[in-house]
Amino acid sequence: MESPSPGPLGLSNGPQALQGGIEESGGTQFEGGGSSSSGAGSPGPPGVLKPVQSPLCADTPRRNSSSSSPSERPRQKLSRKAASSANLLLRSGSTESSRGGKDPLSSPGGPGSRRSNYNLEGISVKMFLRGRPITMYIPSGIRSLEELPIGPPPETLSLDWVYGYRGRDSRSNLFVLRSGEVVYFIACVVVLYRPGGGPGGPGGGGQRHYRGHSDCVRCLAVHPDGVRVASGQMAGVDKDGKPLQPVVHVWDSGTLVKLQEIGLGAFERGVGALAFSIVDRGAFLCVVDDSNEHMLSVWDCSRGTKLAEIKSTNDSVLAVGFSPRDSSCIVTSGKSHVHFWNWSGAAGVPGNGTLTRKQGVFGKYKKPKFIPCFVFLPDGDILTGDSEGNILTWGRSLSDSKTPGRGGAKETYGIVAQEHAHEGSIFALCLLRDGTVLSGGGRDRRLVQWGPGLEALQEAEIPEHFGAVRAIAEGPGSELLVGTTKNALLRGDLAQGFTPVIQGHTDELWGLCTHPSQNRFLTCGHDRQLCLWDGEGHALAWSIDLKETGLCADFHPSGAVVAVGLHTGRWLVLDTETRDIMSDITDGNEQLSVVRYSPDGMYLAIGSHDNMIYIYSISGDGAKSSRFGRCVGHSSFITHLDWSKDGNFIMSNSGDYEILYWDVAAGCKLLRNRYESRDREWATYTCVLGFHVYGVWPDGSDGTDINSLCRSHNERVVAVADDFCKVHLFQYPCARAKAPSRIYSGHGSHVTSVRFTHDDSHLVSLGGKDASIFQWRVLGAGGAALAPATPSRTPSLSPASSLDV
């Protein structure tokens, strides 16, 4: 999504708009007659912020609409007429509390009032989204915004673990390197995984990450030396809407250093398949892009120069490979075709080579709809796996008048033998070291080992919940690695079976919460799976099928139960040990966007797309709940909410960018005087709009650029998930316009959620469409691991504290 950020913020030196708590996205400008300070990120003129007494204001109610309603216009006129009497009240020294606690920024003076500012300097700041103001009140302990922290935080992030594997919709994505590491990809990251050993518990192991790509990786090839790797990415766009061109990176798996960038500007849409030559020690790289013509090109790996190029076919191409005996022979397969290419430019002269095509002839055999995979046999024959479940053996034969070869050749490629191997499509073929071949089925999920003459030797079946076989790689000894269509990576052999070592979600993710006392976290999304992850063992602890899309979740402070909000308005409470459902309640018929327990666990707040926040009182063990009340007053769907530290109040954001405050203890009452909440301390800070975090918004935002925000438990940093595939780390409080941040890439889709673990040692981020989960290690200054977090008050925001602390 392309959008810019809420623009500059101004100190409020005059009367505020009536709809001061509503914000939409778009432009930003300074308000109140002040100009931007020349200082970096300064949101307003320096020197005007200072604590002042609460000013007087007219009795003007706050409205939620973006424009004045007919009933509101007379009130505005009356408030202008009342300006002189209000000034008399000012001179008399009356306090706001004696006037019923009205919003101090609802100024009685209109644009023409001669006394319209009421000494409001230092009371608030404004940010604008689509020209509409969002008013945020400055805590009384802050003397000047200039004294707030400036610059990025000393803390940094290091990618610790990536959960998931892209098996759902990609191929050529699983290999074993000479080092013994397994290489695969998800999102923009190529993962090098070492089974066993290293950090991590059972099924864990160690991970390293190649992060040189700017968009999702779609295919891999490993050099014959077992060290160098080629990875191809999709096209994309940056945050300004400028196209990012597809490209191939050739890099060293030992050092993770990029050696060559191939094809920048030469490919369209993305890189669909690639392969190194074999017989000449990997001197050449063959690439097929995702353009309409599926351009086939050959490149010199060391120089990065193109040697030959030709239009391949208008049908999709799923696989490509060099013959291991002759680099002049290249094979491609895909939708209803197998093509055999002769490349005449093996001498390596740039642009001087030619490619000619011979089409595989099916003859009396039925032409399948797809041929997803093939493998070269030692004797020169080629095996293909197709969508009919057949393994076809291809060989060369002399052409006759009925089946002429393409390009004037005297030979053609025909089918020598056919073996029906699987029910449904064959997604993978793998030549093992002993010369046997392993095939992996789609619908039947079987792995079958084939000997000479395609004699079946042994087989195994992958459990249904892991999905179908997507890719196969041979590990040490008899060990096999199997990637599946449900984004799992399995390890084992045909005799003993397979166990998962990497697992992940299969569809868009939105729900995330971290355990209150353990390094565990829970995720849910559009694949209807609810998953609990062990952050120390880097493994899936358990998962259940919700039968519906899960969009949000939160742990009870005890950690014994977890609440999950669903797409239909239902919410569940589950026991985290037994996975039993303790409660199943429906509020409205629209999706739930946030669920949050109060700090003491006595209440549960549920934010819905029906514009309401439902409050439930909770039993001591968290298992039982009863309706306490509803917070009614938002004019759009609820997006984020947080509880105060005393558990009595809620701050909430909505889809039309309101910031509202609620007194839950007093019966879910809307606090119309938002000024009185300026010094309230919040147990969590996940609301994306508020004084403490307004600096996280980028220039020109349309209000949808930030999906999630989370303050660390030690209240030092804020993590932000944006719409441009990035995770940001800001200092907290972040109350300077356009504050600098540390930016981290790797996700290939909008980042939907971020959360710190209970001790702030790690940050977890969720990718949207890429279904990836990243676990980041939080490092202190100098790259040292942080000490366990102890929740603390932020001195600069406490009314009684000093910024000099």
PDB file of C-alpha atoms in Angstrom, residues 284-420:
ATOM      1  CA  PHE A 284      27.153 -20.372 -16.244  1.00  0.00           C
ATOM      2  CA  LEU A 285      23.736 -19.594 -14.833  1.00  0.00           C
ATOM      3  CA  CYS A 286      20.455 -20.167 -16.644  1.00  0.00           C
ATOM      4  CA  VAL A 287      17.480 -17.941 -15.667  1.00  0.00           C
ATOM      5  CA  VAL A 288      13.778 -17.949 -16.619  1.00  0.00           C
ATOM      6  CA  ASP A 289      11.799 -14.854 -15.694  1.00  0.00           C
ATOM      7  CA  ASP A 290       8.066 -14.398 -15.067  1.00  0.00           C
ATOM      8  CA  SER A 291       7.311 -12.194 -18.083  1.00  0.00           C
ATOM      9  CA  ASN A 292       4.586 -13.149 -20.557  1.00  0.00           C
ATOM     10  CA  GLU A 293       7.179 -14.752 -22.853  1.00  0.00           C
ATOM     11  CA  HIS A 294       9.119 -16.331 -19.940  1.00  0.00           C
ATOM     12  CA  MET A 295      12.444 -15.155 -21.274  1.00  0.00           C
ATOM     13  CA  LEU A 296      15.203 -17.777 -21.043  1.00  0.00           C
ATOM     14  CA  SER A 297      18.719 -16.362 -20.637  1.00  0.00           C
ATOM     15  CA  VAL A 298      22.232 -17.685 -19.976  1.00  0.00           C
ATOM     16  CA  TRP A 299      24.743 -15.662 -17.938  1.00  0.00           C
ATOM     17  CA  ASP A 300      28.448 -15.743 -17.179  1.00  0.00           C
ATOM     18  CA  CYS A 301      28.559 -16.142 -13.385  1.00  0.00           C
ATOM     19  CA  SER A 302      31.945 -14.530 -12.806  1.00  0.00           C
ATOM     20  CA  ARG A 303      31.356 -11.453 -14.978  1.00  0.00           C
ATOM     21  CA  GLY A 304      27.587 -11.114 -14.609  1.00  0.00           C
ATOM     22  CA  THR A 305      27.195 -10.727 -18.378  1.00  0.00           C
ATOM     23  CA  LYS A 306      24.374 -12.110 -20.504  1.00  0.00           C
ATOM     24  CA  LEU A 307      25.524 -14.638 -23.121  1.00  0.00           C
ATOM     25  CA  ALA A 308      22.219 -15.556 -24.781  1.00  0.00           C
ATOM     26  CA  GLU A 309      18.489 -14.864 -24.499  1.00  0.00           C
ATOM     27  CA  ILE A 310      15.315 -16.117 -26.165  1.00  0.00           C
ATOM     28  CA  LYS A 311      11.554 -16.087 -25.705  1.00  0.00           C
ATOM     29  CA  SER A 312      10.720 -19.384 -24.076  1.00  0.00           C
ATOM     30  CA  THR A 313       6.935 -19.862 -24.149  1.00  0.00           C
ATOM     31  CA  ASN A 314       3.736 -18.066 -23.210  1.00  0.00           C
ATOM     32  CA  ASP A 315       2.935 -20.916 -20.834  1.00  0.00           C
ATOM     33  CA  SER A 316       4.287 -20.953 -17.290  1.00  0.00           C
ATOM     34  CA  VAL A 317       7.757 -22.424 -16.792  1.00  0.00           C
ATOM     35  CA  LEU A 318       8.214 -24.289 -13.501  1.00  0.00           C
ATOM     36  CA  ALA A 319      11.709 -25.796 -13.738  1.00  0.00           C
ATOM     37  CA  VAL A 320      15.012 -25.334 -15.585  1.00  0.00           C
ATOM     38  CA  GLY A 321      18.310 -27.222 -15.547  1.00  0.00           C
ATOM     39  CA  PHE A 322      21.611 -27.833 -17.345  1.00  0.00           C
ATOM     40  CA  SER A 323      22.503 -31.357 -18.384  1.00  0.00           C
ATOM     41  CA  PRO A 324      25.237 -32.648 -16.029  1.00  0.00           C
ATOM     42  CA  ARG A 325      27.065 -34.058 -19.056  1.00  0.00           C
ATOM     43  CA  ASP A 326      26.839 -31.156 -21.508  1.00  0.00           C
ATOM     44  CA  SER A 327      26.313 -27.466 -20.734  1.00  0.00           C
ATOM     45  CA  SER A 328      24.995 -26.870 -24.233  1.00  0.00           C
ATOM     46  CA  CYS A 329      21.866 -28.846 -23.300  1.00  0.00           C
ATOM     47  CA  ILE A 330      19.262 -27.031 -21.188  1.00  0.00           C
ATOM     48  CA  VAL A 331      15.824 -28.377 -20.252  1.00  0.00           C
ATOM     49  CA  THR A 332      12.733 -26.434 -19.177  1.00  0.00           C
ATOM     50  CA  SER A 333       9.322 -27.772 -18.174  1.00  0.00           C
ATOM     51  CA  GLY A 334       6.016 -26.327 -17.082  1.00  0.00           C
ATOM     52  CA  LYS A 335       2.480 -26.044 -18.325  1.00  0.00           C
ATOM     53  CA  SER A 336       1.881 -28.766 -20.970  1.00  0.00           C
ATOM     54  CA  HIS A 337       5.462 -28.802 -22.218  1.00  0.00           C
ATOM     55  CA  VAL A 338       9.000 -30.108 -21.946  1.00  0.00           C
ATOM     56  CA  HIS A 339      11.518 -28.138 -24.007  1.00  0.00           C
ATOM     57  CA  PHE A 340      15.052 -29.210 -24.832  1.00  0.00           C
ATOM     58  CA  TRP A 341      17.333 -26.284 -25.659  1.00  0.00           C
ATOM     59  CA  ASN A 342      20.634 -26.286 -27.487  1.00  0.00           C
ATOM     60  CA  TRP A 343      22.928 -23.443 -26.461  1.00  0.00           C
ATOM     61  CA  SER A 344      25.730 -22.703 -28.887  1.00  0.00           C
ATOM     62  CA  GLY A 345      27.520 -20.040 -26.839  1.00  0.00           C
ATOM     63  CA  ALA A 346      29.436 -22.130 -24.334  1.00  0.00           C
ATOM     64  CA  ALA A 347      32.595 -20.298 -25.368  1.00  0.00           C
ATOM     65  CA  GLY A 348      31.369 -17.473 -23.160  1.00  0.00           C
ATOM     66  CA  VAL A 349      31.302 -14.557 -25.610  1.00  0.00           C
ATOM     67  CA  PRO A 350      28.752 -12.015 -24.287  1.00  0.00           C
ATOM     68  CA  GLY A 351      25.618 -11.818 -26.413  1.00  0.00           C
ATOM     69  CA  ASN A 352      27.085 -14.052 -29.070  1.00  0.00           C
ATOM     70  CA  GLY A 353      25.348 -17.308 -28.172  1.00  0.00           C
ATOM     71  CA  THR A 354      22.149 -18.703 -29.628  1.00  0.00           C
ATOM     72  CA  LEU A 355      19.441 -20.892 -28.159  1.00  0.00           C
ATOM     73  CA  THR A 356      17.379 -23.277 -30.280  1.00  0.00           C
ATOM     74  CA  ARG A 357      14.462 -25.304 -29.034  1.00  0.00           C
ATOM     75  CA  LYS A 358      13.358 -28.880 -29.523  1.00  0.00           C
ATOM     76  CA  GLN A 359       9.932 -29.698 -28.171  1.00  0.00           C
ATOM     77  CA  GLY A 360       9.407 -32.947 -26.342  1.00  0.00           C
ATOM     78  CA  VAL A 361       7.066 -35.200 -28.303  1.00  0.00           C
ATOM     79  CA  PHE A 362       4.426 -37.052 -26.278  1.00  0.00           C
ATOM     80  CA  GLY A 363       3.312 -39.246 -29.205  1.00  0.00           C
ATOM     81  CA  LYS A 364       0.863 -41.894 -28.040  1.00  0.00           C
ATOM     82  CA  TYR A 365       1.087 -40.722 -24.416  1.00  0.00           C
ATOM     83  CA  LYS A 366      -1.422 -38.281 -22.973  1.00  0.00           C
ATOM     84  CA  LYS A 367      -0.043 -34.771 -22.647  1.00  0.00           C
ATOM     85  CA  PRO A 368      -0.344 -33.718 -18.983  1.00  0.00           C
ATOM     86  CA  LYS A 369      -1.542 -30.308 -17.901  1.00  0.00           C
ATOM     87  CA  PHE A 370       1.637 -29.586 -15.925  1.00  0.00           C
ATOM     88  CA  ILE A 371       5.151 -30.992 -15.681  1.00  0.00           C
ATOM     89  CA  PRO A 372       6.421 -29.460 -12.434  1.00  0.00           C
ATOM     90  CA  CYS A 373       9.755 -31.278 -12.110  1.00  0.00           C
ATOM     91  CA  PHE A 374      12.460 -33.289 -13.841  1.00  0.00           C
ATOM     92  CA  VAL A 375      15.804 -34.916 -13.037  1.00  0.00           C
ATOM     93  CA  PHE A 376      18.790 -36.022 -15.141  1.00  0.00           C
ATOM     94  CA  LEU A 377      19.852 -39.681 -14.861  1.00  0.00           C
ATOM     95  CA  PRO A 378      23.532 -40.735 -15.009  1.00  0.00           C
ATOM     96  CA  ASP A 379      22.963 -42.479 -18.380  1.00  0.00           C
ATOM     97  CA  GLY A 380      21.738 -39.245 -19.993  1.00  0.00           C
ATOM     98  CA  ASP A 381      18.021 -39.960 -19.884  1.00  0.00           C
ATOM     99  CA  ILE A 382      15.630 -37.509 -18.232  1.00  0.00           C
ATOM    100  CA  LEU A 383      12.761 -38.282 -15.864  1.00  0.00           C
ATOM    101  CA  THR A 384       9.802 -35.913 -15.571  1.00  0.00           C
ATOM    102  CA  GLY A 385       7.015 -35.876 -13.003  1.00  0.00           C
ATOM    103  CA  ASP A 386       3.629 -34.603 -14.135  1.00  0.00           C
ATOM    104  CA  SER A 387       0.199 -33.622 -12.919  1.00  0.00           C
ATOM    105  CA  GLU A 388      -1.242 -37.031 -13.894  1.00  0.00           C
ATOM    106  CA  GLY A 389       0.991 -38.800 -11.361  1.00  0.00           C
ATOM    107  CA  ASN A 390       3.216 -40.305 -14.073  1.00  0.00           C
ATOM    108  CA  ILE A 391       6.984 -40.498 -14.240  1.00  0.00           C
ATOM    109  CA  LEU A 392       8.034 -40.278 -17.915  1.00  0.00           C
ATOM    110  CA  THR A 393      11.453 -41.326 -19.167  1.00  0.00           C
ATOM    111  CA  TRP A 394      12.726 -39.201 -22.063  1.00  0.00           C
ATOM    112  CA  GLY A 395      15.435 -40.140 -24.525  1.00  0.00           C
ATOM    113  CA  ARG A 396      16.812 -39.001 -27.859  1.00  0.00           C
ATOM    114  CA  SER A 397      15.661 -40.644 -31.060  1.00  0.00           C
ATOM    115  CA  LEU A 398      15.945 -39.967 -34.788  1.00  0.00           C
ATOM    116  CA  SER A 399      13.120 -37.810 -36.085  1.00  0.00           C
ATOM    117  CA  ASP A 400      10.814 -38.913 -38.881  1.00  0.00           C
ATOM    118  CA  SER A 401       8.526 -37.024 -41.200  1.00  0.00           C
ATOM    119  CA  LYS A 402       5.621 -37.188 -38.747  1.00  0.00           C
ATOM    120  CA  THR A 403       7.521 -35.758 -35.798  1.00  0.00           C
ATOM    121  CA  PRO A 404      10.021 -33.244 -37.129  1.00  0.00           C
ATOM    122  CA  GLY A 405      12.420 -31.726 -34.656  1.00  0.00           C
ATOM    123  CA  ARG A 406      12.532 -28.001 -34.117  1.00  0.00           C
ATOM    124  CA  GLY A 407      15.367 -25.892 -35.437  1.00  0.00           C
ATOM    125  CA  GLY A 408      16.242 -28.242 -38.254  1.00  0.00           C
ATOM    126  CA  ALA A 409      17.684 -30.882 -35.928  1.00  0.00           C
ATOM    127  CA  LYS A 410      17.775 -34.485 -36.969  1.00  0.00           C
ATOM    128  CA  GLU A 411      17.017 -35.764 -33.519  1.00  0.00           C
ATOM    129  CA  THR A 412      14.002 -35.360 -31.291  1.00  0.00           C
ATOM    130  CA  TYR A 413      13.196 -36.161 -27.674  1.00  0.00           C
ATOM    131  CA  GLY A 414      10.539 -38.756 -27.094  1.00  0.00           C
ATOM    132  CA  ILE A 415       9.116 -40.835 -24.255  1.00  0.00           C
ATOM    133  CA  VAL A 416      10.933 -44.092 -23.660  1.00  0.00           C
ATOM    134  CA  ALA A 417       8.858 -45.351 -20.708  1.00  0.00           C
ATOM    135  CA  GLN A 418       5.988 -44.352 -18.443  1.00  0.00           C
ATOM    136  CA  GLU A 419       5.308 -45.348 -14.834  1.00  0.00           C
ATOM    137  CA  HIS A 420       2.185 -44.346 -12.913  1.00  0.00           C
TER     138      HIS A 420
END
